[in-house]
Amino acid sequence: SSSSSSSSAGSVATTTAAPAALPGQNYLHLPPQPGALFCFALMLPFGYEPVLLAMQYTERRSLFACDQAAIFSNKSLEVVPGLRTNLVNKSLSCKLGGEFKTALNTAIFDAVWSKVIDDGIFKLYSWTVKVDPDCVFFPSRLRLALQSHSDEGSHGVYLNNCKFGLHGPLEVLSRQAVKVWGWGRDLCHQHFEKLCNGDCLWGEDMFIDQCFNRVLGPRREDDFTLLMEDHCDPPPDWKECTNTTMVAFHPFKTHSSYQTCLTASARAAGAPIPAS
């Protein structure tokens, strides 16, 4: 139940009352009620992402094993019966660029975060988690990891998942950090446009990391058990997913590779997933 799971994730702050009924609530996976984890994904309305998310929903994996889940997209779609996307009026195409040739997706995720913050559902949950559809994510492991990150302070806390800086496949922000991000993003845009004489050409993950770290002040806590992925210097056999404590593995873009990774890590941890 979400009541027992929410207490296990370390209480970050007293839970606020449920917001009044909101127009977007039909996109939510479950009825809104206080809990530990609100998880969301941004989905391209074509390609492999709808396939992966439909499978995750059907099997209650990844974000659908959180206390609340939502999918955002720039098309209003029924991913599976009973689950609609929450519409973001923004093109989801972006170019590559900058020092690391990363996806310049800050404007896209600005629109998604605006929707998350305006809806206010996040206020019911101690933590908000942005997860990529191709991320093999174990919320039960995240709940354990969060037990050592329970003091959010006045400006909130966010978890840094890679020695090179925050990487976007799994972003974990406390409730207060989301509020600070809501009121402070524009300050960061102004600050860094001055600093870089225009667009800094950063991806969304680097923008959040720099914005929090250098301007807005939520505390950055390293937790390198959150993400094992190709862009963060993983061990040679990382794709076998035999690590039993890692919260997420990324990327696994096909149904079969995703299931193989999910099954391997669960089996190694002594919690095999029953064959359906």
CSV table of C-alpha atoms in Angstrom, one decimal:
chain,number,residue,atom,x,y,z
A,1,SER,CA,0.0,0.0,0.0
A,2,SER,CA,1.2,3.5,-0.6
A,3,SER,CA,0.9,4.4,3.1
A,4,SER,CA,3.5,1.8,4.1
A,5,SER,CA,5.7,2.5,1.1
A,6,SER,CA,5.7,6.3,1.7
A,7,SER,CA,6.9,6.0,5.2
A,8,SER,CA,9.8,3.8,4.1
A,9,ALA,CA,11.2,6.5,1.8
A,10,GLY,CA,12.1,8.8,4.6
A,11,SER,CA,9.7,11.6,5.4
A,12,VAL,CA,10.8,14.7,3.7
A,13,ALA,CA,8.2,17.1,5.0
A,14,THR,CA,4.7,17.1,6.3
A,15,THR,CA,2.3,16.3,3.5
A,16,THR,CA,0.2,19.1,2.2
A,17,ALA,CA,-3.6,18.7,1.7
A,18,ALA,CA,-4.8,17.4,-1.6
A,19,PRO,CA,-5.2,20.2,-4.2
A,20,ALA,CA,-8.7,20.9,-5.3
A,21,ALA,CA,-9.9,18.8,-8.2
A,22,LEU,CA,-7.7,19.7,-11.2
A,23,PRO,CA,-8.6,19.6,-14.8
A,24,GLY,CA,-5.6,17.4,-15.7
A,25,GLN,CA,-6.4,14.6,-13.2
A,26,ASN,CA,-7.8,12.1,-15.7
A,27,TYR,CA,-4.2,11.6,-16.9
A,28,LEU,CA,-3.1,10.2,-13.4
A,29,HIS,CA,-2.4,6.5,-13.0
A,30,LEU,CA,-4.1,6.4,-9.5
A,31,PRO,CA,-6.4,8.6,-7.5
A,32,PRO,CA,-4.3,11.4,-5.9
A,33,GLN,CA,-3.4,10.8,-2.3
A,34,PRO,CA,-0.3,11.5,-0.1
A,35,GLY,CA,2.6,9.3,-0.8
A,36,ALA,CA,6.4,9.1,-1.4
A,37,LEU,CA,6.9,8.9,-5.1
A,38,PHE,CA,5.3,10.9,-8.0
A,39,CYS,CA,7.0,9.6,-11.2
A,40,PHE,CA,6.5,10.9,-14.7
A,41,ALA,CA,7.8,10.4,-18.2
A,42,LEU,CA,7.8,12.4,-21.4
A,43,MET,CA,6.8,10.2,-24.4
A,44,LEU,CA,7.3,10.7,-28.1
A,45,PRO,CA,3.9,9.8,-29.6
A,46,PHE,CA,5.6,7.4,-32.1
A,47,GLY,CA,8.4,4.8,-32.2
A,48,TYR,CA,9.4,2.6,-29.3
A,49,GLU,CA,8.4,4.8,-26.3
A,50,PRO,CA,4.6,4.1,-26.4
A,51,VAL,CA,5.4,0.4,-26.7
A,52,LEU,CA,7.7,0.4,-23.6
A,53,LEU,CA,5.3,2.5,-21.6
A,54,ALA,CA,2.3,0.3,-22.4
A,55,MET,CA,4.2,-2.7,-21.3
A,56,GLN,CA,5.4,-1.0,-18.1
A,57,TYR,CA,1.8,0.1,-17.4
A,58,THR,CA,0.3,-3.4,-18.0
A,59,GLU,CA,3.0,-5.1,-15.7
A,60,ARG,CA,3.0,-2.2,-13.1
A,61,ARG,CA,6.8,-1.7,-13.7
A,62,SER,CA,9.0,1.4,-13.7
A,63,LEU,CA,7.0,4.6,-13.0
A,64,PHE,CA,3.8,2.6,-12.6
A,65,ALA,CA,5.2,1.0,-9.4
A,66,CYS,CA,5.4,4.5,-7.9
A,67,ASP,CA,2.7,6.0,-5.7
A,68,GLN,CA,1.5,8.1,-8.6
A,69,ALA,CA,2.5,8.2,-12.3
A,70,ALA,CA,1.8,10.4,-15.4
A,71,ILE,CA,2.9,10.4,-19.0
A,72,PHE,CA,3.3,13.7,-20.9
A,73,SER,CA,3.3,14.0,-24.6
A,74,ASN,CA,2.6,16.6,-27.3
A,75,LYS,CA,-0.3,14.4,-28.5
A,76,SER,CA,-3.4,13.4,-26.5
A,77,LEU,CA,-3.3,9.6,-26.7
A,78,GLU,CA,-4.7,6.6,-24.9
A,79,VAL,CA,-1.4,4.7,-24.3
A,80,VAL,CA,-3.5,1.7,-23.1
A,81,PRO,CA,-7.2,1.6,-22.1
A,82,GLY,CA,-7.5,3.7,-18.9
A,83,LEU,CA,-4.3,5.7,-19.4
A,84,ARG,CA,-4.1,8.9,-21.3
A,85,THR,CA,-1.2,11.2,-21.9
A,86,ASN,CA,-1.2,14.7,-20.4
A,87,LEU,CA,-0.9,17.1,-23.3
A,88,VAL,CA,2.1,19.5,-23.6
A,89,ASN,CA,1.7,22.0,-26.4
A,90,LYS,CA,5.3,21.9,-27.6
A,91,SER,CA,7.1,20.3,-30.5
A,92,LEU,CA,9.2,17.4,-29.1
A,93,SER,CA,11.9,17.6,-31.8
A,94,CYS,CA,15.2,19.1,-30.7
A,95,LYS,CA,18.6,19.4,-32.2
A,96,LEU,CA,21.9,18.1,-30.9
A,97,GLY,CA,24.6,20.6,-29.9
A,98,GLY,CA,26.8,22.1,-27.3
A,99,GLU,CA,30.1,20.8,-26.0
A,100,PHE,CA,28.9,17.2,-25.5
A,101,LYS,CA,26.6,17.0,-28.6
A,102,THR,CA,23.6,16.3,-26.3
A,103,ALA,CA,19.9,16.8,-27.0
A,104,LEU,CA,19.1,20.5,-26.6
A,105,ASN,CA,15.8,19.7,-24.9
A,106,THR,CA,15.7,22.3,-22.2
A,107,ALA,CA,12.7,24.2,-23.8
A,108,ILE,CA,10.8,20.9,-24.2
A,109,PHE,CA,11.2,19.9,-20.5
A,110,ASP,CA,10.5,23.5,-19.4
A,111,ALA,CA,7.1,23.0,-20.8
A,112,VAL,CA,6.7,19.6,-19.1
A,113,TRP,CA,7.9,20.9,-15.7
A,114,SER,CA,5.5,23.9,-16.1
A,115,LYS,CA,2.7,21.5,-16.4
A,116,VAL,CA,3.8,19.4,-13.5
A,117,ILE,CA,4.1,22.5,-11.3
A,118,ASP,CA,0.9,24.1,-12.4
A,119,ASP,CA,-1.1,20.9,-11.8
A,120,GLY,CA,0.2,20.8,-8.3
A,121,ILE,CA,-0.2,17.0,-7.9
A,122,PHE,CA,3.5,16.8,-7.0
A,123,LYS,CA,2.8,18.5,-3.6
A,124,LEU,CA,1.1,15.3,-2.4
A,125,TYR,CA,4.4,13.4,-2.7
A,126,SER,CA,7.7,13.6,-0.9
A,127,TRP,CA,9.7,13.1,-4.1
A,128,THR,CA,9.1,13.8,-7.8
A,129,VAL,CA,11.0,11.5,-10.2
A,130,LYS,CA,11.4,12.2,-13.9
A,131,VAL,CA,12.2,8.9,-15.7
A,132,ASP,CA,12.9,8.1,-19.3
A,133,PRO,CA,10.7,5.5,-21.0
A,134,ASP,CA,13.8,3.4,-21.9
A,135,CYS,CA,15.1,3.4,-18.3
A,136,VAL,CA,14.8,0.1,-16.5
A,137,PHE,CA,13.7,1.6,-13.2
A,138,PHE,CA,13.1,-0.2,-9.8
A,139,PRO,CA,11.0,2.2,-7.6
A,140,SER,CA,11.3,-0.3,-4.6
A,141,ARG,CA,15.1,0.3,-4.7
A,142,LEU,CA,14.7,4.0,-4.9
A,143,ARG,CA,12.5,3.9,-1.8
A,144,LEU,CA,15.4,2.3,0.1
A,145,ALA,CA,18.0,4.7,-1.3
A,146,LEU,CA,15.8,7.7,-0.2
A,147,GLN,CA,16.0,6.7,3.4
A,148,SER,CA,19.4,8.3,3.5
A,149,HIS,CA,18.2,11.6,1.8
A,150,SER,CA,15.3,12.5,4.1
A,151,ASP,CA,16.4,16.0,5.3
A,152,GLU,CA,15.3,18.4,2.6
A,153,GLY,CA,16.1,21.7,4.4
A,154,SER,CA,14.6,25.1,3.3
A,155,HIS,CA,15.4,24.8,-0.4
A,156,GLY,CA,14.9,21.1,-0.9
A,157,VAL,CA,17.3,18.5,-2.1
A,158,TYR,CA,18.0,16.8,-5.4
A,159,LEU,CA,20.1,13.7,-6.1
A,160,ASN,CA,23.1,13.7,-8.4
A,161,ASN,CA,23.3,10.3,-10.2
A,162,CYS,CA,26.6,10.5,-12.0
A,163,LYS,CA,30.2,11.5,-11.2
A,164,PHE,CA,30.0,13.7,-14.4
A,165,GLY,CA,27.0,15.6,-13.1
A,166,LEU,CA,23.2,15.0,-13.2
A,167,HIS,CA,22.1,12.7,-16.0
A,168,GLY,CA,18.5,13.0,-17.3
A,169,PRO,CA,17.3,9.4,-17.5
A,170,LEU,CA,16.4,9.5,-13.8
A,171,GLU,CA,16.0,12.8,-12.0
A,172,VAL,CA,15.0,12.8,-8.3
A,173,LEU,CA,13.8,16.0,-6.6
A,174,SER,CA,12.3,16.5,-3.2
A,175,ARG,CA,8.9,18.4,-3.0
A,176,GLN,CA,10.6,21.6,-1.9
A,177,ALA,CA,13.1,21.4,-4.7
A,178,VAL,CA,10.3,21.2,-7.2
A,179,LYS,CA,8.7,24.3,-5.7
A,180,VAL,CA,12.0,26.2,-5.9
A,181,TRP,CA,12.4,25.0,-9.5
A,182,GLY,CA,9.0,26.3,-10.2
A,183,TRP,CA,9.6,29.8,-9.0
A,184,GLY,CA,13.2,30.1,-9.9
A,185,ARG,CA,13.7,28.7,-13.5
A,186,ASP,CA,13.3,32.1,-15.1
A,187,LEU,CA,16.0,33.5,-12.9
A,188,CYS,CA,18.3,30.7,-14.1
A,189,HIS,CA,17.5,31.4,-17.8
A,190,GLN,CA,18.4,35.1,-17.3
A,191,HIS,CA,21.5,34.2,-15.3
A,192,PHE,CA,23.0,31.8,-17.8
A,193,GLU,CA,22.0,33.7,-20.9
A,194,LYS,CA,24.1,36.6,-19.5
A,195,LEU,CA,26.9,34.2,-18.6
A,196,CYS,CA,27.0,32.4,-22.0
A,197,ASN,CA,26.1,35.5,-24.1
A,198,GLY,CA,23.0,33.6,-25.3
A,199,ASP,CA,22.0,30.0,-25.1
A,200,CYS,CA,24.5,27.9,-23.1
A,201,LEU,CA,23.6,24.9,-25.4
A,202,TRP,CA,23.0,22.6,-22.4
A,203,GLY,CA,20.6,19.7,-22.2
A,204,GLU,CA,17.8,19.8,-19.6
A,205,ASP,CA,19.7,17.7,-17.0
A,206,MET,CA,22.8,20.0,-17.1
A,207,PHE,CA,20.6,23.1,-16.9
A,208,ILE,CA,18.8,21.8,-13.8
A,209,ASP,CA,22.1,20.8,-12.2
A,210,GLN,CA,23.7,24.2,-12.9
A,211,CYS,CA,20.6,26.1,-12.0
A,212,PHE,CA,20.2,24.4,-8.6
A,213,ASN,CA,23.9,24.3,-7.8
A,214,ARG,CA,24.8,27.9,-8.8
A,215,VAL,CA,21.7,30.0,-8.6
A,216,LEU,CA,18.7,28.6,-6.6
A,217,GLY,CA,20.3,26.6,-3.8
A,218,PRO,CA,18.6,23.2,-3.4
A,219,ARG,CA,21.2,20.9,-1.8
A,220,ARG,CA,22.9,18.5,-4.2
A,221,GLU,CA,23.4,15.0,-2.8
A,222,ASP,CA,25.5,12.4,-4.7
A,223,ASP,CA,24.0,9.0,-5.0
A,224,PHE,CA,25.7,6.8,-7.5
A,225,THR,CA,23.5,3.8,-6.9
A,226,LEU,CA,20.7,5.6,-8.8
A,227,LEU,CA,21.8,5.1,-12.4
A,228,MET,CA,24.0,2.7,-14.4
A,229,GLU,CA,24.2,3.9,-18.0
A,230,ASP,CA,26.3,4.1,-21.1
A,231,HIS,CA,27.2,7.8,-20.6
A,232,CYS,CA,28.4,7.4,-17.0
A,233,ASP,CA,31.5,5.2,-17.3
A,234,PRO,CA,29.7,1.9,-16.4
A,235,PRO,CA,31.6,-1.4,-15.8
A,236,PRO,CA,32.1,-3.5,-18.9
A,237,ASP,CA,29.3,-6.0,-18.2
A,238,TRP,CA,26.7,-3.3,-17.2
A,239,LYS,CA,24.3,-4.3,-19.9
A,240,GLU,CA,23.8,-7.7,-18.3
A,241,CYS,CA,22.0,-5.9,-15.4
A,242,THR,CA,23.2,-8.3,-12.7
A,243,ASN,CA,23.7,-5.4,-10.2
A,244,THR,CA,21.2,-5.9,-7.4
A,245,THR,CA,21.2,-2.5,-5.8
A,246,MET,CA,21.2,-0.1,-8.8
A,247,VAL,CA,18.0,1.8,-9.0
A,248,ALA,CA,17.9,2.1,-12.8
A,249,PHE,CA,19.7,1.0,-16.0
A,250,HIS,CA,19.7,3.0,-19.2
A,251,PRO,CA,19.1,2.7,-22.2
A,252,PHE,CA,17.1,-0.3,-23.2
A,253,LYS,CA,15.0,0.7,-26.2
A,254,THR,CA,13.4,-2.6,-27.3
A,255,HIS,CA,10.7,-4.6,-25.5
A,256,SER,CA,13.0,-7.6,-25.4
A,257,SER,CA,16.1,-5.9,-24.2
A,258,TYR,CA,14.1,-4.0,-21.6
A,259,GLN,CA,12.5,-7.2,-20.3
A,260,THR,CA,15.8,-9.1,-20.3
A,261,CYS,CA,17.5,-6.4,-18.1
A,262,LEU,CA,14.5,-6.1,-15.8
A,263,THR,CA,14.4,-9.9,-15.3
A,264,ALA,CA,18.2,-10.3,-14.9
A,265,SER,CA,18.5,-7.7,-12.1
A,266,ALA,CA,15.4,-8.9,-10.3
A,267,ARG,CA,16.6,-12.5,-10.4
A,268,ALA,CA,20.1,-11.5,-9.2
A,269,ALA,CA,18.5,-9.7,-6.3
A,270,GLY,CA,16.6,-12.8,-5.3
A,271,ALA,CA,13.2,-11.4,-6.4
A,272,PRO,CA,12.6,-13.1,-9.7
A,273,ILE,CA,9.8,-11.7,-11.8
A,274,PRO,CA,7.2,-14.5,-12.5
A,275,ALA,CA,6.9,-15.4,-16.2
A,276,SER,CA,3.5,-14.2,-17.4
